[in-house]
Coordinates of C-alpha atoms and ligand atoms in Angstrom, one line a residue:
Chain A
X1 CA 120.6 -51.3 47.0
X2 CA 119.7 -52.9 44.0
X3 CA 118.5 -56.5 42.4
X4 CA 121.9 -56.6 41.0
X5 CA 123.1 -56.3 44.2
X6 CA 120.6 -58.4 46.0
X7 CA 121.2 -61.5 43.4
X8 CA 124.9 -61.1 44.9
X9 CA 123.7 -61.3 48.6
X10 CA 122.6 -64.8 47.5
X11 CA 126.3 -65.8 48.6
X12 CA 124.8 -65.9 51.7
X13 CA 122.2 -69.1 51.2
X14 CA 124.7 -71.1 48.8
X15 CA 127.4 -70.8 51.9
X16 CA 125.1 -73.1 54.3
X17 CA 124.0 -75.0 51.4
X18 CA 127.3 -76.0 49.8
X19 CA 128.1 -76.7 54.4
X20 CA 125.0 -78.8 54.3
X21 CA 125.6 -80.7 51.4
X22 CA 129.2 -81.8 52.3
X23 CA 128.5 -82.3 55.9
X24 CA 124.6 -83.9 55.2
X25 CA 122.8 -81.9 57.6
X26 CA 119.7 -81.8 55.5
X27 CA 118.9 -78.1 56.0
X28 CA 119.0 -78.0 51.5
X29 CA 115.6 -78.3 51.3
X30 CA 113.8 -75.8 54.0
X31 CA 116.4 -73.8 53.1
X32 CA 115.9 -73.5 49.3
X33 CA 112.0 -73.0 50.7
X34 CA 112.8 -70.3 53.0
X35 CA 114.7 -68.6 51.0
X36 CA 112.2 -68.4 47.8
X37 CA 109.2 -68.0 50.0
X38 CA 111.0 -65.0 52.0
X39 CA 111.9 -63.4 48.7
X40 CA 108.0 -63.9 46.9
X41 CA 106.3 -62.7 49.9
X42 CA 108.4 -59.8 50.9
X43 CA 108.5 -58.6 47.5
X44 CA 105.0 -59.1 47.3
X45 CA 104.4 -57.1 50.4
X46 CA 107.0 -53.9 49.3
X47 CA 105.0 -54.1 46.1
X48 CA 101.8 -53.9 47.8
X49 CA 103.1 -51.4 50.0
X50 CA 104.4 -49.0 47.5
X51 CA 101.2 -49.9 45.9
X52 CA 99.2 -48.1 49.3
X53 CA 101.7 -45.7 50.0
X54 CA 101.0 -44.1 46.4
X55 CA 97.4 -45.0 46.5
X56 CA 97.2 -42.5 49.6
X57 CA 93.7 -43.8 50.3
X58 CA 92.5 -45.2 53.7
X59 CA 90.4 -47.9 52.5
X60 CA 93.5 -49.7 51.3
X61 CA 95.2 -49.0 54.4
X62 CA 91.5 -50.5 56.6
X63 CA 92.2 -53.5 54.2
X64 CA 95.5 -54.2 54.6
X65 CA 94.8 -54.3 58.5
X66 CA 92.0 -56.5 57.8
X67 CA 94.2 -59.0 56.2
X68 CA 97.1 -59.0 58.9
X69 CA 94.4 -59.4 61.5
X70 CA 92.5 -62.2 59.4
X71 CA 95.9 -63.6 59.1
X72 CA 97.1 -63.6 62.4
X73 CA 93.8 -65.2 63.6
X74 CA 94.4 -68.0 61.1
X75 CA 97.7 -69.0 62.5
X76 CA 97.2 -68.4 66.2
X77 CA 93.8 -70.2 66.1
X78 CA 95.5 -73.6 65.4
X79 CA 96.6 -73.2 69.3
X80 CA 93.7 -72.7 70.8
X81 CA 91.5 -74.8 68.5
X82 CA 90.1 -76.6 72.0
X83 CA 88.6 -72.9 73.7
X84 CA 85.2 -72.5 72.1
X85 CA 84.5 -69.3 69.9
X86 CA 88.2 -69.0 69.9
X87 CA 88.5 -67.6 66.4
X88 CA 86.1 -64.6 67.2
X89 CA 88.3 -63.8 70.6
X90 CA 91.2 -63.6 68.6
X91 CA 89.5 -61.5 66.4
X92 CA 88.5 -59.3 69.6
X93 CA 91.7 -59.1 70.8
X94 CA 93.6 -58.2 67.7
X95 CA 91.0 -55.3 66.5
X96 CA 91.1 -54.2 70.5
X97 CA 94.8 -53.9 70.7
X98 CA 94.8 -52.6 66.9
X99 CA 92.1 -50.0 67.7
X100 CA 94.2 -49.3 71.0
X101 CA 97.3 -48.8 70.0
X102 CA 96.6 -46.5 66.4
X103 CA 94.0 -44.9 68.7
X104 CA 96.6 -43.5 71.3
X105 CA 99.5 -43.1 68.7
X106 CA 97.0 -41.0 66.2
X107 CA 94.8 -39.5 68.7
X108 CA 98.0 -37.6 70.7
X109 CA 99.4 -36.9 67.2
X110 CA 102.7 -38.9 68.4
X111 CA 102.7 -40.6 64.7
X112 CA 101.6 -39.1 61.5
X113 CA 98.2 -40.5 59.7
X114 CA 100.0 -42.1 56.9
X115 CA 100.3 -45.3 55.3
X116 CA 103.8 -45.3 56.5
X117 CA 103.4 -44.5 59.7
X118 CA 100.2 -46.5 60.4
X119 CA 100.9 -50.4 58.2
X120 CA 104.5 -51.2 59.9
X121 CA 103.4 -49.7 63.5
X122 CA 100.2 -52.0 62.7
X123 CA 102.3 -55.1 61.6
X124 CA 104.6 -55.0 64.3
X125 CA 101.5 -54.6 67.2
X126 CA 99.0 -57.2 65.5
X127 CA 102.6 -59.8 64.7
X128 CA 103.3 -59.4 68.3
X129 CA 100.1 -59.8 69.3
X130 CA 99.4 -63.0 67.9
X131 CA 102.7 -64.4 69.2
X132 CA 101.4 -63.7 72.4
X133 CA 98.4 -64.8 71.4
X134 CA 99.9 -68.5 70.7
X135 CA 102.3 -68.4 73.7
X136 CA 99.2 -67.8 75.9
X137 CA 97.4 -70.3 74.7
X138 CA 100.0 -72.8 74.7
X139 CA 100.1 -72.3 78.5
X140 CA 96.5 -71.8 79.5
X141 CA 95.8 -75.3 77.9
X142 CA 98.4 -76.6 79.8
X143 CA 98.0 -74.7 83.2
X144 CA 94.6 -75.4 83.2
X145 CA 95.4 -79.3 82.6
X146 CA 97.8 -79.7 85.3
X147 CA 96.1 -77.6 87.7
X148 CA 92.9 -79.2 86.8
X149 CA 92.9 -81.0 90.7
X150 CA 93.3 -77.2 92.2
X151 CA 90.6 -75.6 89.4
X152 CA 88.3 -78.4 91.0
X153 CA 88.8 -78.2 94.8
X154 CA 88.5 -74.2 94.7
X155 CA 84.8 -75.0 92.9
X156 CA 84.0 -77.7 95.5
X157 CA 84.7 -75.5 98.3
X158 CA 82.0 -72.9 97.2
X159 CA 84.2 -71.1 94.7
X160 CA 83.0 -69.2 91.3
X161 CA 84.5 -70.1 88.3
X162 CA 86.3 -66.5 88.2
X163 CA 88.3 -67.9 91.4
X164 CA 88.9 -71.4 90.5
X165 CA 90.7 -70.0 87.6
X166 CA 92.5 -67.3 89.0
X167 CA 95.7 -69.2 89.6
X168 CA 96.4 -70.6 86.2
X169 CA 95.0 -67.4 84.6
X170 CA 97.2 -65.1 86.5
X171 CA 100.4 -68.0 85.6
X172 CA 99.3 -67.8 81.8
X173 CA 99.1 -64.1 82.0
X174 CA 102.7 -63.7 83.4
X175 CA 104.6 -66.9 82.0
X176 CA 103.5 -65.4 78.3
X177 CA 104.5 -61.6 78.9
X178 CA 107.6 -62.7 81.0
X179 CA 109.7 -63.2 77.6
X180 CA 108.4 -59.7 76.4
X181 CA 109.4 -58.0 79.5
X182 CA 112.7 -59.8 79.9
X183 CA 114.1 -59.2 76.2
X184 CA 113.5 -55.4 76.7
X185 CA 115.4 -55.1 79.9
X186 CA 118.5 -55.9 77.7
X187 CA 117.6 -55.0 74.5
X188 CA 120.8 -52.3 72.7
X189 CA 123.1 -53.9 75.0
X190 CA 124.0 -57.4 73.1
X191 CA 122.0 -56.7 69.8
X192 CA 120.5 -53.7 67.9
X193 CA 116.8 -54.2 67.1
X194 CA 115.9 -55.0 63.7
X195 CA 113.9 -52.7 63.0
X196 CA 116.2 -49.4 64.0
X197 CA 119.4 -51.2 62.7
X198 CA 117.5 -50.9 59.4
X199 CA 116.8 -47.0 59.6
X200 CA 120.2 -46.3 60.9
X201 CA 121.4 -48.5 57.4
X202 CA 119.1 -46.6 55.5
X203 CA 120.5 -43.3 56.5
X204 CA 118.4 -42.3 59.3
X205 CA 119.8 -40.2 62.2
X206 CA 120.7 -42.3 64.7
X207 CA 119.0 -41.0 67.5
X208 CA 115.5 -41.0 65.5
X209 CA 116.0 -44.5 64.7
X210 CA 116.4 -45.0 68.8
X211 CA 113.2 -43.2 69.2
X212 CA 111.5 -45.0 67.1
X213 CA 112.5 -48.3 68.4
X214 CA 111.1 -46.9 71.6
X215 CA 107.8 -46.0 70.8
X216 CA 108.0 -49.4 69.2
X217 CA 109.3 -50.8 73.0
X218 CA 106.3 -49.7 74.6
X219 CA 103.7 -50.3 72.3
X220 CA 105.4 -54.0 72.3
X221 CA 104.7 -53.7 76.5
X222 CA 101.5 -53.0 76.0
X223 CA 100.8 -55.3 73.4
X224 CA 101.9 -58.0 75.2
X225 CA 100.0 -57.5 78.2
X226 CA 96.8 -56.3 77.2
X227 CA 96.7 -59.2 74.2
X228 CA 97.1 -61.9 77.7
X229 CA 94.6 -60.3 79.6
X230 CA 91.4 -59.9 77.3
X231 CA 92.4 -63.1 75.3
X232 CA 92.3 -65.1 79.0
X233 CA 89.1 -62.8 80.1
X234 CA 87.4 -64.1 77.4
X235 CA 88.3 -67.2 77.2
X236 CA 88.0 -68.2 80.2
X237 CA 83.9 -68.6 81.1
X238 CA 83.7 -71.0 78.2
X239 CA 85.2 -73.5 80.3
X240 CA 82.6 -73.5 82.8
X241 CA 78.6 -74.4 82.2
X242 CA 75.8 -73.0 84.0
X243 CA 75.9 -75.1 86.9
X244 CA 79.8 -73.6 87.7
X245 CA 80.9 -76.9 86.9
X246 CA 84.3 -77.5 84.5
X247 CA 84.0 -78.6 81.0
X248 CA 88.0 -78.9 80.1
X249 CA 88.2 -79.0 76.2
X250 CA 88.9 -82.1 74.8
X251 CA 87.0 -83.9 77.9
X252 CA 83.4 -85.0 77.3
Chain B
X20 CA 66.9 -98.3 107.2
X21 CA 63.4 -97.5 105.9
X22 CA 62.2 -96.9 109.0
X23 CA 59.5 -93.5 109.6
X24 CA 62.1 -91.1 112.4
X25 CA 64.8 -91.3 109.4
X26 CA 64.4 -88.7 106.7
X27 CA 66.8 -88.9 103.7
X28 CA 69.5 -85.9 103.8
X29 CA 70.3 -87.1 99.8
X30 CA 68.0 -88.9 97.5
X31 CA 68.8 -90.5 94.4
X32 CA 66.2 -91.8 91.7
X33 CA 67.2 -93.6 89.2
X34 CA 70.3 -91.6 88.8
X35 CA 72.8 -92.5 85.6
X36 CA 75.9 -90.9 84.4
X37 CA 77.5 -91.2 81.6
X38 CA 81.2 -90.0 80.3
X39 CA 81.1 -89.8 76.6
X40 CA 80.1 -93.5 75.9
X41 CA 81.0 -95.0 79.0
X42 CA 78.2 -95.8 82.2
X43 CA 79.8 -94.7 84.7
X44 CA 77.0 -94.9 87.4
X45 CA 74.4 -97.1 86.2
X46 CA 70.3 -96.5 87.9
X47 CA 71.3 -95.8 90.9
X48 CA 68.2 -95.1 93.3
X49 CA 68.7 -95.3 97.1
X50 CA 68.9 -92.6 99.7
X51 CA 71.5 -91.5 102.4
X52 CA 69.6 -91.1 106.1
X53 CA 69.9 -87.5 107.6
X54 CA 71.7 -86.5 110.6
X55 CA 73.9 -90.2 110.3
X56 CA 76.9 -91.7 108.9
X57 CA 76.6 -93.9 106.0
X58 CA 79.7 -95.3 104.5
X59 CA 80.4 -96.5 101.2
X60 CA 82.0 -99.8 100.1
X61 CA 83.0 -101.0 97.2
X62 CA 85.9 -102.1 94.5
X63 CA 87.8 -99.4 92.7
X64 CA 86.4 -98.4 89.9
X65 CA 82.4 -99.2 91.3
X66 CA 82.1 -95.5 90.9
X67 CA 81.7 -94.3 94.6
X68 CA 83.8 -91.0 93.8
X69 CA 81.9 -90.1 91.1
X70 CA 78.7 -90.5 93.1
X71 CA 80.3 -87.6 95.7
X72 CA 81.0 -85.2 92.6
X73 CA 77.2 -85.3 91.5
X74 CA 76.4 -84.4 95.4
X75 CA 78.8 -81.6 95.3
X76 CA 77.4 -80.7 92.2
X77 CA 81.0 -80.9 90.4
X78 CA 79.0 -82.8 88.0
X79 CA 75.1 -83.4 86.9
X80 CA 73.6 -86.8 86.5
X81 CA 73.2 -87.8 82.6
X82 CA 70.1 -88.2 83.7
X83 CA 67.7 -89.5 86.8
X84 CA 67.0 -87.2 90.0
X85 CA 68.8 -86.1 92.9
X86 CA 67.4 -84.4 95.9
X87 CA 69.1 -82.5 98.7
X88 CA 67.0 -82.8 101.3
X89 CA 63.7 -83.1 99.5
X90 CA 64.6 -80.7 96.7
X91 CA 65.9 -80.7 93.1
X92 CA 69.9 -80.4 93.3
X93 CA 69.5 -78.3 90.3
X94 CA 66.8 -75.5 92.5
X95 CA 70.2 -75.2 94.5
X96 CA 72.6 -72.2 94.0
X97 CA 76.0 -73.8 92.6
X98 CA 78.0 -71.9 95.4
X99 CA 75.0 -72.7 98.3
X100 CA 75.1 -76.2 97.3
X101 CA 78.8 -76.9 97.4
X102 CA 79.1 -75.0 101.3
X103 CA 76.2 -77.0 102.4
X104 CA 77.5 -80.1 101.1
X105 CA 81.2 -80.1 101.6
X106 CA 83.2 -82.4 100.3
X107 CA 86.9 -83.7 101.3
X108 CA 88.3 -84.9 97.8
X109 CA 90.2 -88.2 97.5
X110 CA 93.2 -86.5 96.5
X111 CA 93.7 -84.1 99.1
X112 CA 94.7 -81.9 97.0
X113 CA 96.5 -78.5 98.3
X114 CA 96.7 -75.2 96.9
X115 CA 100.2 -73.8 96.6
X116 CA 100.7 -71.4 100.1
X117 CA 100.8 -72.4 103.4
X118 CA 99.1 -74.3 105.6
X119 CA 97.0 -71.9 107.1
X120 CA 96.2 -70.0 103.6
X121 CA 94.7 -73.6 102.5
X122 CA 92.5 -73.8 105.6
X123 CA 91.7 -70.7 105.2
X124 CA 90.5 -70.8 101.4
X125 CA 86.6 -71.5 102.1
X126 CA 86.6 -68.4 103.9
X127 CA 89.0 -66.5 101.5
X128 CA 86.6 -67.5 99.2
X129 CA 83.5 -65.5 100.6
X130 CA 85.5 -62.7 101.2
X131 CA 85.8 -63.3 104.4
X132 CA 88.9 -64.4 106.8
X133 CA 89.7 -67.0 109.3
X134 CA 90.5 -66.0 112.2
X135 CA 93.3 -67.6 114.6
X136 CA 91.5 -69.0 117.1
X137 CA 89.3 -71.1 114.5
X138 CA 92.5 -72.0 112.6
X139 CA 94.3 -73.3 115.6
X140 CA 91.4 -75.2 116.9
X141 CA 90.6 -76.7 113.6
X142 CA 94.1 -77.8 112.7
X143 CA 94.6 -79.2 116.3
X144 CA 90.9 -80.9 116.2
X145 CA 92.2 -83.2 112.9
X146 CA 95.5 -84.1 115.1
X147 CA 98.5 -81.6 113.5
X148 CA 100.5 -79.6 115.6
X149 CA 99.7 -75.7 115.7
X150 CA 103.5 -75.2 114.1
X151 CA 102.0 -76.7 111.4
X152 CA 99.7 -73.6 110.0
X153 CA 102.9 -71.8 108.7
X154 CA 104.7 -74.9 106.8
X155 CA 104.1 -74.9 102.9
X156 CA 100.9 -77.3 102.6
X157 CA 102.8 -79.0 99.4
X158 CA 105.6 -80.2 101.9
X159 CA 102.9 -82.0 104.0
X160 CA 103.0 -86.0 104.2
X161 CA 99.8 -87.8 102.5
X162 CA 98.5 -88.3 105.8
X163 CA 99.3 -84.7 107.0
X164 CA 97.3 -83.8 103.7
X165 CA 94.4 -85.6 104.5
X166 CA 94.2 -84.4 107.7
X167 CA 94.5 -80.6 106.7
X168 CA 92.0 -81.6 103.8
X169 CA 89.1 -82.7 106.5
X170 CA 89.6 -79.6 108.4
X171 CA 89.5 -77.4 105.5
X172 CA 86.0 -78.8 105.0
X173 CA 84.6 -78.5 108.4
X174 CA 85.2 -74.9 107.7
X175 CA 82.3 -74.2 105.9
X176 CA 80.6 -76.2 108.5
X177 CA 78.7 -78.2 106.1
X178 CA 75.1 -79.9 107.1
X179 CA 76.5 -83.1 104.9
X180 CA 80.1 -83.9 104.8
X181 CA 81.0 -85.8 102.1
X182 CA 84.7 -87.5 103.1
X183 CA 86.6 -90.0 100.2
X184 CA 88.9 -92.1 101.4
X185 CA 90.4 -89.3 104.5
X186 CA 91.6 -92.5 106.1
X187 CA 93.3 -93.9 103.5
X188 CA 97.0 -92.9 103.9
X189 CA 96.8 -93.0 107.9
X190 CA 98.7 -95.2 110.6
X191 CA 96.3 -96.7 112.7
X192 CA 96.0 -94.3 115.4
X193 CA 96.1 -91.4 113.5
X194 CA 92.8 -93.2 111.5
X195 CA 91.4 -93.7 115.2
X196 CA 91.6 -90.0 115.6
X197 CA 89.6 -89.3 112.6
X198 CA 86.4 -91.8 113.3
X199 CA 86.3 -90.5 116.8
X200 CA 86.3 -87.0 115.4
X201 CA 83.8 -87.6 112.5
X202 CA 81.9 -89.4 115.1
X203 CA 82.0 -86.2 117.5
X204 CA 81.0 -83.8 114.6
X205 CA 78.1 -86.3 113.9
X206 CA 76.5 -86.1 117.6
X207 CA 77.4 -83.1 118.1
X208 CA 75.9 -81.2 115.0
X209 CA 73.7 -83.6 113.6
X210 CA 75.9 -83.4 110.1
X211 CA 75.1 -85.9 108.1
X212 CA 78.0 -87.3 107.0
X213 CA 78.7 -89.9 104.1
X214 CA 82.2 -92.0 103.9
X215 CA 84.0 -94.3 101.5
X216 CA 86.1 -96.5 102.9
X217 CA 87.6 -100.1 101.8
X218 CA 88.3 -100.8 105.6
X219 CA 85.3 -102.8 106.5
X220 CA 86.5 -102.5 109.6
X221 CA 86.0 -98.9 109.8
X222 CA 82.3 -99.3 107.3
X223 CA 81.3 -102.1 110.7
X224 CA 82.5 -99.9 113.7
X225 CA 81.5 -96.4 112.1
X226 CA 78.5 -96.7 109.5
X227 CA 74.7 -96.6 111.1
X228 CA 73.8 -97.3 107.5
X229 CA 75.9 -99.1 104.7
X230 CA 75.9 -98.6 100.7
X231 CA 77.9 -101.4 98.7
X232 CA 78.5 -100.2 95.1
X233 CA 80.1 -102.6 91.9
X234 CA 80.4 -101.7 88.3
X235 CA 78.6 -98.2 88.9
X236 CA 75.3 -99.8 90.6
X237 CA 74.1 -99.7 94.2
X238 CA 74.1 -103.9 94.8
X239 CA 73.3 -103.9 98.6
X240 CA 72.2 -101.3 101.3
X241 CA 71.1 -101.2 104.6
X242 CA 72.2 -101.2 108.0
X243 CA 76.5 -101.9 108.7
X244 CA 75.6 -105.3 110.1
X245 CA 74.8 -106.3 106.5
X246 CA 78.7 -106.5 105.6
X247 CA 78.6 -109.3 108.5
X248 CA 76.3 -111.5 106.2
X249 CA 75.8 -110.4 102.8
X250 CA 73.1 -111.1 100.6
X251 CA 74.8 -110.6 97.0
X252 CA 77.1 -113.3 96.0
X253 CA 79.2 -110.6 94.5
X254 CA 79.1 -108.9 97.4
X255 CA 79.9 -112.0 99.6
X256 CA 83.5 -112.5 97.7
X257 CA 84.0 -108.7 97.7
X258 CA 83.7 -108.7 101.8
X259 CA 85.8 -112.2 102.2
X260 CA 88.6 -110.6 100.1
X261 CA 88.4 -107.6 101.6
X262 CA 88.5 -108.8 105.4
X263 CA 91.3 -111.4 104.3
Ligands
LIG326 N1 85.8 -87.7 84.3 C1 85.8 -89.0 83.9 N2 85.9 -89.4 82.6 C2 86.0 -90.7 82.3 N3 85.9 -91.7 83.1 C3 85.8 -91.4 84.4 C4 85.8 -90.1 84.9 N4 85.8 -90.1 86.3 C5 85.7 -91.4 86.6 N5 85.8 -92.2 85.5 C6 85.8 -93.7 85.5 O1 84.6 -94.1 86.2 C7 84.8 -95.2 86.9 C8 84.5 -95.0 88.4 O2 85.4 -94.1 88.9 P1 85.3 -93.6 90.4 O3 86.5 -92.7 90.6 O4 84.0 -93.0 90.7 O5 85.6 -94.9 91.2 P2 85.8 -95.2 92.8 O6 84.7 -96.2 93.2 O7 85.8 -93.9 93.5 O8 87.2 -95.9 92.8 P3 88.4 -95.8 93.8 O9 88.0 -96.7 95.0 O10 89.6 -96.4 93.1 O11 88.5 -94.4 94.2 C9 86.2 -95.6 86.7 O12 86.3 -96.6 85.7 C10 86.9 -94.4 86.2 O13 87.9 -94.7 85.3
LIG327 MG1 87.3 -92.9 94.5

């Protein structure tokens, strides 16, 4: 592939342009905006990458890392703006699951210590991770609002905070890595991942590509999971004071 | 009510709490006589629920003094406090499971179960059939609720029992039940035991000892006969449109 070639794959923005136009759906503009914003920053980042790859230096790789995880915190944090000290759990949890995962993966020798090997396996566990990250939070605000009655009586009965929030912790835990779990069971059978359907069109062997993807499968599993379980460990004592009592964010 | 054999189970000393900006409870200082029942009266709103939640300890006072029988609420364990003064919460509010797992949560709570005997007793002492301890609790009637609410807090056989509104969704025999049972649990234990009610009815025939609360303050108190011939104007047109 080339930018010769590329510049002819534009085809495929002007078709649902020209549709929008005549039929006025209004998609012109985020689509124009999508589709210049996907090309800069991807771009930017196979520039950058090459950029690494040839550098062949770890502190570039340690940076790059730092930046996914600084940006990941940026845009899960708008979620969970209500949880005090939520940027630093976020920050936790990402260089936990980071550390984790590259920790296994290098330490067993499964993948290689390269650039290569280490930035997309990275992208794809801290990306993930921050999705769940936001899907967690979503639903631990709202657990904890609707079950605010049951969070309450469990206290008033002579519970701890650790068991007045065990219910909607254990339903934010499982409602956020349900999705996760559920796409994998099906996953080949309707539609080939991304990520191998681009080795396999780049000339990889086939059955490499699918081993990859499932490395990639269980690293996801585990991302999901464990990004749940210490985001909602940590979070939760912050909505409790000394006295056991609740302080819900948001509530005086 | 001030008399010398009467010690006070719950003291409260110029007690105020606030929510933000708003004054909820307003310089409250009064006191609730041990071993008896006191019930309190008052328009929604007067803050009568609220004044439960800072016994309980579900909340702290913004700022004044309570005392639990002639100490700090604060020199109380959280957990301690809350199991010696139990409270049934005006909403009745059940845990997902069934009836039995919500009796037994005080217990489940300490790590400790309940066994068969005490459920059965417990759920026939508050008037529900024994068939009732393996329905879902959510598919329970408000009244069924309430019920199953009071003898979920008599399981951690609480020295004050602290009961909002248990009444309040019960046909009158069913409410009969419940004062002769809180009565019972009263003489026989000694459990001091406050209740809001807006039966005046119930305040008369129940109470030893009355609070009336408006606009989060403490306007009258003293013994049930008061609500017979109030004092307080405001407290005068809250009775006549109450017993009307
Ligand atoms: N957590 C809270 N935040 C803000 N306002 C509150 C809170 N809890 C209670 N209030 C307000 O405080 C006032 C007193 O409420 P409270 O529930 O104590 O009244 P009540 O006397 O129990 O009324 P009712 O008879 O209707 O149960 C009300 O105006 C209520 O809206
Ligand atoms: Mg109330």
């Amino acid at each position: 592939m080339n930018f010769v070639l590329l510049a002819l794959s534009l085809i495929f923005v002007i078709i649902p342009l020209v549709l929008s136009k005549t039929l006025n759906l209004g998609l012109e503009k985020d689509s124009v905006i999508a589709t210049i914003r996907s090309i800069i920053q991807l771009l930017a980042v196979g520039y950058i990458l090459q950029f690494v790859f040839d550098a062949e230096n770890y502190f570039y790789i340690f940076l790059m890392i730092a930046l996914m995880i600084g940006a990941a915190v940026q845009n899960a944090r708008k979620k969970g703006v209500s949880i005090k000290g939520i940027t630093w759990k976020l920050v936790v949890t990402f260089v936990f699951i980071e550390v984790l995962t590259q920790g296994i993966l290098l330490g067993l020798n499964i993948t290689p210590a390269t650039a290569q090997y280490i930035i997309p396996i990275s992208g794809m566990v801290i990306g993930n991770s921050m999705v769940l990250s936001i899907l967690f939070l979503n639903r631990f605000t709202s657990e904890l609002d609707s079950r605010e009655d049951e969070t309450e009586l469990i206290l008033s009965l002579g519970g701890t905070p650790k068991q007045a929030i065990h219910r909607p912790l254990i339903a934010s835990i499982q409602a956020s890595t349900i999705p996760t779990i559920e796409s994998q069971k099906t996953i080949g059978l309707v539609q080939l991942p991304g990520m191998m359907s681009g080795q396999i069109i780049a000339g990889a062997d086939p059955l490499q590509a699918v081993m990859f993807q499932l490395l990639i499968i269980f690293l996801l599993l585990t991302t999901a999971v464990v990004t749940s379980v210490i985001l909602g460990f940590l979070s939760y004592p912050t909505l409790f004071n000394e006295r056991m009592q609740l302080v819900l964010p948001g509530k005086k | 009510m001030m008399t010398k054999d009467t010690q006070a189970a719950i003291q409260f000393s110029h007690v105020t709490f606030k929510s933000g900006e708003q004054e909820i409870l307003h310089d409250i200082t009064g006191w609730f006589p041990r071993n008896r029942i006191t019930t309190l009266v008052g328009p929604s709103g007067a803050g009568k629920t609220t004044l439960f939640r800072l016994c309980n300890g579900l909340i702290s006072p913004t700022s004044g003094d309570i005392y639990i029988d002639d100490r700090k609420i604060e020199s109380y364990d959280p957990v301690q406090l809350r199991r010696k003064v139990g409270i049934a919460l005006q909403s009745a509010t059940m845990v997902s499971g069934t009836v039995r797992y919500n009796l037994a949560l005080p217990m489940e709570l300490q790590g400790k179960e309940l066994s068969d005997e005490r459920a059965k007793e417990l759920i026939t002492v508050v008037g529900l059939d024994e068939s009732f301890l393996e329905r879902k609790a959510k598919d329970l009637s408000g009244g069924q609720r309430q019920k199953l609410s009071i003898a979920r807090t008599l399981v951690n056989q609480p020295e004050i029992l602290l009961l909002d509104e248990i009444t309040s969704s019960l046909d009158r025999v069913s409410q009969q039940e419940i004062e002769e049972l809180i009565v019972r649990i009263n003489e026989k234990y000694g459990t001091t035991i406050m209740w809001i009610t807006h039966n005046l009815r119930q305040a008369l025939s129940i109470g030893d000892y009355t609070w009336v609360m408006m606009d989060g303050e403490l306007v009258e108190t003293g013994e049930s006969s008061l609500l017979k011939n109030p004092q307080n104007p405001r407290v005068q047109t809250f009775v006549k449109g109450e017993t009307e």
